[in-house]
Tab-separated table of C-alpha atoms and ligand atoms in Angstrom:
chain	number	residue	atom	x	y	z
A	3	MET	CA	0.193	-0.190	-0.379
A	4	ALA	CA	1.359	3.268	-0.622
A	5	CYS	CA	2.534	5.958	1.133
A	6	LEU	CA	1.150	9.147	2.270
A	7	VAL	CA	3.291	11.528	0.271
A	8	ASP	CA	2.776	15.523	0.423
A	9	PRO	CA	3.173	17.610	-2.572
A	10	LEU	CA	6.937	18.175	-1.513
A	11	GLY	CA	7.698	14.583	-1.123
A	12	ARG	CA	7.365	14.393	2.514
A	13	THR	CA	6.447	11.038	4.030
A	14	PHE	CA	4.588	10.547	7.149
A	15	PRO	CA	5.238	7.816	9.193
A	16	TYR	CA	4.711	9.160	12.521
A	17	LEU	CA	0.749	10.373	13.764
A	18	ARG	CA	0.180	12.007	17.026
A	19	LEU	CA	-3.447	11.269	18.131
A	20	SER	CA	-5.291	13.736	20.659
A	21	LEU	CA	-7.345	11.342	22.710
A	22	LEU	CA	-9.329	14.214	24.718
A	23	GLU	CA	-8.725	17.727	25.516
A	24	ALA	CA	-9.364	17.582	28.951
A	25	CYS	CA	-6.348	18.178	31.300
A	26	ASN	CA	-5.969	18.520	34.668
A	27	PHE	CA	-3.166	20.533	35.055
A	28	HIS	CA	-3.118	24.710	34.633
A	29	CYS	CA	0.151	24.977	32.700
A	30	SER	CA	0.821	28.891	32.114
A	31	TYR	CA	1.902	28.310	28.712
A	32	CYS	CA	-1.358	26.214	27.319
A	33	LEU	CA	-4.648	26.391	29.747
A	34	PRO	CA	-3.570	28.575	32.443
A	35	ASP	CA	-7.168	29.056	33.621
A	36	GLY	CA	-7.755	24.984	33.248
A	37	TYR	CA	-9.456	23.027	30.821
A	38	ARG	CA	-13.167	24.391	30.620
A	39	ALA	CA	-15.621	21.891	29.254
A	40	GLY	CA	-17.909	23.057	26.931
A	41	PRO	CA	-21.783	23.162	27.481
A	42	ARG	CA	-22.684	19.679	26.403
A	43	PRO	CA	-20.311	16.396	26.772
A	44	THR	CA	-18.124	16.230	24.448
A	45	ARG	CA	-18.023	13.036	22.508
A	46	TRP	CA	-13.930	11.987	22.034
A	47	LEU	CA	-13.147	9.009	19.906
A	48	THR	CA	-14.087	5.828	20.695
A	49	ALA	CA	-11.976	2.771	21.390
A	50	GLU	CA	-13.244	0.964	17.883
A	51	GLU	CA	-13.213	4.090	16.048
A	52	ILE	CA	-9.349	4.946	17.225
A	53	ALA	CA	-9.202	0.961	15.802
A	54	ARG	CA	-10.251	1.601	12.343
A	55	LEU	CA	-8.263	5.402	12.624
A	56	LEU	CA	-4.684	3.624	13.198
A	57	ARG	CA	-5.379	0.563	10.832
A	58	GLY	CA	-5.976	3.177	8.054
A	59	PHE	CA	-2.741	5.115	8.746
A	60	ALA	CA	-1.025	1.957	9.234
A	61	ALA	CA	-1.499	1.172	5.952
A	62	VAL	CA	-0.467	3.939	4.655
A	63	GLY	CA	3.101	4.045	6.256
A	64	MET	CA	2.828	5.071	10.390
A	65	ARG	CA	4.384	3.145	11.706
A	66	LYS	CA	5.620	5.453	14.445
A	67	LEU	CA	2.539	6.561	17.402
A	68	ARG	CA	2.527	8.662	20.458
A	69	LEU	CA	-0.749	9.827	22.072
A	70	THR	CA	-1.550	13.082	23.535
A	71	GLY	CA	-4.291	15.358	24.799
A	72	GLY	CA	-5.200	17.476	27.134
A	73	GLU	CA	-4.138	14.813	29.530
A	74	PRO	CA	-4.284	10.872	27.736
A	75	SER	CA	-4.091	9.368	30.897
A	76	LEU	CA	-7.609	11.099	31.944
A	77	ARG	CA	-9.221	8.053	29.625
A	78	ALA	CA	-9.932	5.235	31.517
A	79	ASP	CA	-9.412	3.320	28.740
A	80	LEU	CA	-6.474	4.133	28.382
A	81	SER	CA	-4.712	0.634	28.289
A	82	LYS	CA	-7.499	-0.055	26.148
A	83	ILE	CA	-6.640	1.907	23.460
A	84	ILE	CA	-2.671	1.230	23.876
A	85	GLY	CA	-3.462	-2.882	23.656
A	86	ILE	CA	-5.321	-1.814	20.446
A	87	ALA	CA	-2.314	0.038	18.793
A	88	ALA	CA	-0.260	-3.059	19.926
A	89	GLY	CA	-1.736	-4.996	17.867
A	90	THR	CA	-2.344	-2.953	14.844
A	91	PRO	CA	0.263	-4.653	11.885
A	92	GLY	CA	2.044	-2.124	11.320
A	93	ILE	CA	2.611	-0.074	14.178
A	94	GLU	CA	6.337	-0.428	15.721
A	95	LYS	CA	6.825	2.505	18.311
A	96	ILE	CA	4.375	3.814	20.768
A	97	ALA	CA	4.965	6.745	22.834
A	98	MET	CA	2.989	8.835	24.899
A	99	THR	CA	3.498	12.214	26.153
A	100	THR	CA	1.775	12.923	29.715
A	101	ASN	CA	2.359	14.959	32.242
A	102	GLY	CA	3.285	12.454	34.632
A	103	ILE	CA	0.413	12.733	37.457
A	104	LEU	CA	-0.961	8.866	36.751
A	105	LEU	CA	2.589	8.394	36.291
A	106	GLN	CA	3.067	5.645	40.079
A	107	ARG	CA	-0.407	4.152	39.733
A	108	ARG	CA	-0.935	3.203	36.174
A	109	LEU	CA	2.590	3.235	34.675
A	110	GLN	CA	2.894	-0.817	34.846
A	111	ASP	CA	-0.562	-1.117	33.322
A	112	TRP	CA	0.235	0.829	30.251
A	113	ARG	CA	3.878	-0.034	29.820
A	114	ALA	CA	2.198	-4.299	29.966
A	115	ALA	CA	-0.444	-3.158	27.419
A	116	GLY	CA	2.723	-2.264	25.001
A	117	LEU	CA	3.282	1.386	25.529
A	118	THR	CA	7.325	1.535	24.140
A	119	ALA	CA	8.255	5.316	24.934
A	120	LEU	CA	6.837	7.761	27.408
A	121	ASN	CA	7.510	11.508	27.460
A	122	VAL	CA	6.429	13.548	30.360
A	123	SER	CA	6.277	17.194	31.195
A	124	VAL	CA	8.299	18.436	33.555
A	125	ASP	CA	9.291	22.112	33.425
A	126	SER	CA	11.636	22.276	36.157
A	127	LEU	CA	13.106	19.916	38.792
A	128	ASP	CA	12.520	22.640	41.238
A	129	PRO	CA	9.501	22.244	42.994
A	130	VAL	CA	8.285	25.340	44.080
A	131	ARG	CA	9.279	25.931	40.127
A	132	PHE	CA	6.446	23.205	38.822
A	133	LYS	CA	3.922	24.844	40.986
A	134	ALA	CA	4.685	28.309	39.539
A	135	ILE	CA	4.241	26.521	35.852
A	136	THR	CA	2.001	23.955	36.385
A	137	GLY	CA	-0.480	25.130	39.651
A	138	HIS	CA	-0.420	21.464	41.053
A	139	ASP	CA	2.703	20.908	43.666
A	140	ARG	CA	3.072	16.987	42.036
A	141	GLY	CA	6.727	17.951	40.967
A	142	VAL	CA	8.342	15.138	43.204
A	143	GLU	CA	4.997	12.879	42.232
A	144	VAL	CA	5.876	13.082	38.732
A	145	ILE	CA	9.974	13.172	39.249
A	146	ALA	CA	9.500	9.957	41.382
A	147	GLY	CA	7.232	8.593	38.684
A	148	VAL	CA	9.962	9.009	35.852
A	149	GLU	CA	12.131	7.237	37.770
A	150	GLN	CA	10.130	4.372	38.102
A	151	ALA	CA	9.765	4.330	34.270
A	152	LEU	CA	13.476	4.000	34.184
A	153	GLY	CA	13.691	0.820	35.386
A	154	LEU	CA	10.700	-0.638	33.270
A	155	GLY	CA	13.024	-0.970	30.030
A	156	PHE	CA	10.887	1.368	28.110
A	157	ASP	CA	13.229	2.453	24.295
A	158	ALA	CA	12.451	6.091	25.482
A	159	VAL	CA	12.153	7.997	28.497
A	160	LYS	CA	11.755	11.869	27.530
A	161	LEU	CA	11.304	14.924	30.059
A	162	ASN	CA	10.023	17.806	27.806
A	163	ALA	CA	10.998	21.257	29.657
A	164	VAL	CA	9.283	25.051	27.388
A	165	LEU	CA	12.341	27.062	27.940
A	166	LEU	CA	10.537	29.919	29.799
A	167	ARG	CA	12.613	33.139	29.701
A	168	GLY	CA	12.635	34.642	33.485
A	169	LEU	CA	11.131	31.421	34.794
A	170	ASN	CA	13.316	28.372	34.253
A	171	ASP	CA	16.014	29.371	31.739
A	172	ASP	CA	19.052	29.130	34.589
A	173	GLU	CA	18.385	25.600	35.022
A	174	LEU	CA	20.637	23.828	32.658
A	175	PRO	CA	23.458	22.838	35.752
A	176	ALA	CA	20.503	20.963	37.589
A	177	TRP	CA	19.306	19.515	34.316
A	178	LEU	CA	22.852	18.767	33.162
A	179	ALA	CA	23.383	17.216	36.933
A	180	TYR	CA	20.179	15.082	36.420
A	181	LEU	CA	21.028	13.311	33.029
A	182	ARG	CA	24.883	12.178	34.320
A	183	ASP	CA	23.929	9.392	35.790
A	184	ARG	CA	20.804	8.396	33.662
A	185	ARG	CA	19.534	6.579	30.552
A	186	ILE	CA	16.988	9.909	29.791
A	187	SER	CA	16.762	12.168	27.573
A	188	ILE	CA	15.952	15.914	28.368
A	189	ARG	CA	14.053	18.241	25.235
A	190	PHE	CA	13.785	21.742	26.249
A	191	ILE	CA	10.852	23.374	23.336
A	192	GLU	CA	10.979	26.993	22.504
A	193	LEU	CA	7.818	28.452	23.491
A	194	MET	CA	5.431	27.971	20.707
A	195	ARG	CA	2.796	31.233	20.194
A	196	THR	CA	-0.298	30.074	19.951
A	197	GLY	CA	-3.802	32.063	19.261
A	198	ASP	CA	-4.542	32.435	23.117
A	199	ASN	CA	-1.120	33.251	24.428
A	200	LEU	CA	0.276	36.085	22.865
A	201	GLU	CA	1.217	38.436	26.005
A	202	TYR	CA	2.699	35.389	28.052
A	203	PHE	CA	4.473	34.594	24.206
A	204	ARG	CA	5.986	38.152	24.532
A	205	ARG	CA	7.125	38.074	27.970
A	206	HIS	CA	8.673	34.283	28.182
A	207	HIS	CA	9.535	33.493	24.209
A	208	LEU	CA	13.431	32.205	24.212
A	209	ARG	CA	15.457	31.044	21.254
A	210	SER	CA	17.175	28.107	21.672
A	211	GLU	CA	20.417	29.507	19.540
A	212	ASP	CA	22.272	30.456	22.874
A	213	LEU	CA	21.715	27.085	24.471
A	214	GLU	CA	22.521	25.297	21.232
A	215	GLN	CA	25.697	27.026	20.898
A	216	SER	CA	26.894	26.851	24.721
A	217	LEU	CA	26.231	22.754	24.506
A	218	LEU	CA	28.029	22.386	21.391
A	219	ASP	CA	31.154	24.844	23.264
A	220	ALA	CA	30.618	22.255	26.407
A	221	GLY	CA	31.502	19.074	23.791
A	222	TRP	CA	28.150	17.612	23.241
A	223	GLN	CA	27.979	16.152	19.735
A	224	LEU	CA	24.678	16.696	17.285
A	225	LEU	CA	23.305	13.235	16.775
A	226	PRO	CA	22.331	11.913	13.230
A	227	ARG	CA	18.155	11.593	12.642
A	228	LEU	CA	15.918	8.807	12.912
A	229	ALA	CA	13.685	8.684	10.035
A	230	ASP	CA	10.446	8.311	12.231
A	231	ALA	CA	11.990	10.673	14.998
A	232	GLY	CA	10.189	14.063	16.523
A	233	PRO	CA	11.625	16.970	15.566
A	234	ALA	CA	14.181	17.597	17.792
A	235	ARG	CA	18.092	18.456	17.169
A	236	GLU	CA	19.458	15.361	19.867
A	237	TYR	CA	22.894	15.530	21.500
A	238	ARG	CA	24.659	13.055	23.426
A	239	HIS	CA	28.498	13.954	25.248
A	240	PRO	CA	30.664	11.096	26.330
A	241	GLU	CA	30.535	11.925	30.063
A	242	TYR	CA	26.441	11.848	30.266
A	243	GLN	CA	24.481	8.940	30.632
A	244	GLY	CA	21.976	11.261	29.449
A	245	ARG	CA	20.682	13.114	25.727
A	246	ILE	CA	19.432	16.554	25.436
A	247	GLY	CA	17.067	17.457	22.488
A	248	ILE	CA	16.344	20.819	20.707
A	249	ILE	CA	12.737	21.693	19.879
A	250	ALA	CA	13.124	24.899	17.921
A	251	PRO	CA	9.960	25.478	15.958
A	252	TYR	CA	11.144	29.070	15.202
A	253	SER	CA	14.513	27.629	13.271
A	254	ARG	CA	14.281	27.743	9.588
A	255	ASP	CA	13.933	24.682	8.456
A	256	PHE	CA	12.061	23.423	11.118
A	257	CYS	CA	9.272	22.238	8.585
A	258	ALA	CA	11.711	21.026	5.700
A	259	SER	CA	11.660	17.714	7.942
A	260	CYS	CA	7.852	17.335	8.793
A	261	ASN	CA	6.993	13.168	9.038
A	262	ARG	CA	4.174	13.927	11.350
A	263	LEU	CA	0.371	13.998	11.298
A	264	ARG	CA	-2.313	14.764	13.701
A	265	VAL	CA	-5.831	13.877	14.618
A	266	THR	CA	-7.708	15.445	17.004
A	267	ALA	CA	-9.846	14.057	19.980
A	268	LYS	CA	-13.087	14.695	18.041
A	269	GLY	CA	-11.862	12.674	14.624
A	270	ASP	CA	-9.792	15.465	12.447
A	271	LEU	CA	-6.867	15.890	10.630
A	272	ARG	CA	-4.772	18.096	11.114
A	273	LEU	CA	-1.932	18.900	8.653
A	274	CYS	CA	0.155	20.911	10.257
A	275	LEU	CA	0.059	21.787	14.011
A	276	PHE	CA	-0.490	25.504	12.803
A	277	GLY	CA	-3.005	24.742	10.260
A	278	GLU	CA	-5.882	26.993	9.658
A	279	PHE	CA	-8.205	23.828	9.224
A	280	GLY	CA	-9.361	20.666	10.164
A	281	ILE	CA	-10.592	17.473	7.865
A	282	PRO	CA	-13.363	15.471	9.758
A	283	LEU	CA	-12.855	11.829	9.425
A	284	ARG	CA	-15.266	10.411	12.080
A	285	GLN	CA	-17.561	9.594	9.588
A	286	LEU	CA	-14.737	7.664	7.714
A	287	LEU	CA	-14.865	5.425	11.205
A	288	GLN	CA	-17.895	4.243	11.720
A	289	SER	CA	-17.384	0.751	10.300
A	290	ASP	CA	-14.901	-1.673	9.045
A	291	GLU	CA	-15.894	-1.897	5.273
A	292	GLN	CA	-15.419	2.192	5.317
A	293	GLN	CA	-11.264	1.632	5.424
A	294	ALA	CA	-10.721	1.846	1.345
A	295	GLU	CA	-12.882	5.000	1.869
A	296	LEU	CA	-10.751	6.365	4.600
A	297	ILE	CA	-7.206	5.675	3.331
A	298	ALA	CA	-8.285	7.394	-0.019
A	299	SER	CA	-9.166	10.657	1.741
A	300	LEU	CA	-6.072	10.589	3.661
A	301	HIS	CA	-4.366	10.674	0.124
A	302	ALA	CA	-6.068	12.868	-1.288
A	303	GLN	CA	-5.753	15.243	1.697
A	304	LEU	CA	-2.470	15.071	2.254
A	305	GLY	CA	-2.417	17.211	-1.352
A	306	LEU	CA	-3.171	19.810	0.588
A	307	LYS	CA	-0.622	20.347	3.121
A	308	GLN	CA	1.818	23.540	3.181
A	309	ALA	CA	5.280	23.543	3.370
A	310	GLY	CA	5.368	24.807	6.672
A	311	HIS	CA	4.233	26.998	9.677
A	312	GLY	CA	3.352	30.500	9.415
A	313	LEU	CA	4.889	31.160	12.661
A	314	HIS	CA	6.835	33.672	12.100
A	315	GLU	CA	4.031	35.819	10.581
A	316	GLY	CA	2.623	35.725	13.808
A	317	GLN	CA	0.064	32.808	11.873
A	318	THR	CA	-0.924	30.352	14.434
A	319	GLY	CA	-3.793	29.446	12.453
A	320	MET	CA	-6.705	27.171	14.009
A	321	THR	CA	-4.887	26.153	17.718
A	322	PRO	CA	-5.804	28.632	20.387
A	323	HIS	CA	-3.426	26.338	22.616
A	324	LEU	CA	-1.891	22.866	22.270
A	325	ALA	CA	-4.248	21.203	24.342
A	326	SER	CA	-6.778	21.621	21.347
A	327	VAL	CA	-4.452	19.912	19.265
A	328	GLY	CA	-2.310	17.393	21.710
A	329	GLY	CA	1.165	19.637	20.830
B	405	SF4	S1	4.598	23.529	12.016
B	405	SF4	FE1	3.396	21.949	10.635
B	405	SF4	S2	5.048	21.963	8.663
B	405	SF4	FE2	5.790	22.722	10.736
B	405	SF4	S3	7.036	21.016	11.279
B	405	SF4	FE3	4.850	21.509	12.357
B	405	SF4	S4	3.676	20.204	11.562
B	405	SF4	FE4	5.278	20.215	10.218
């Protein structure tokens, strides 16, 4: 079956699937006032619809799946969904991005269901700052869950830290100490402008060039990038077990190697994180007989994929905050 290819010849082995928009954290750069449910209960994709979606994407070259949200661990059927993904032919990697609040309680179940990689959002190792950024005094607990994950044989355990000027941009020494003897990767992510965070963005956005230069000056080496890898530039150092990744969406060539598509928790295909439109797929996930129609639709929609985002021009598309599409 032909892989999905866009007009620039890029292929898409990586799908980011949002399981819900709800989240129980109040991260200052995303949902500072917390998640607000709409007037009517929202029907997120069901496990059956997700099974059909994953079969369709796997049939057109998807090899890596990332489960996101909101906060994916709020789904009571999360282990079932991980199991469905693990049982879908063609899917080789099943990763999840979580705020870590349920790690200690649910990690074993997710691992047993087939989860192969884990990203945990930890914007600071300092519990006081963690609380200031997320609105929750759970930093110590989350890090304890990360330590647990390091012992469960995951292919990869990574921490996502959004770079925030004046809030956590002086913590490199603490991070270096943390990853010296741990097989873990810290991702420093440039704060992205979204529809709702302009003022915050202006106060706290920090480009990653200086940080990256200081790593190079300190002997960190840039590693080659795998075909289904995320957007990070990954660095290693002979004196450290851990690695550092830099995710710099504001760097000029960021989108040239785009290899991922997104589906929202309501079943809309998003060709780009900062795209102007979503393409409803849910109506094609209602029976197993619709697979050919789903696959034909995916091929057709890829023709609409743009070369890149418009963040440099201040265009944030239809993304009010990252919880709405799973980052
Ligand atoms: S911003 Fe859009 S085009 Fe660029 S890498 Fe992300 S999803 Fe791809």
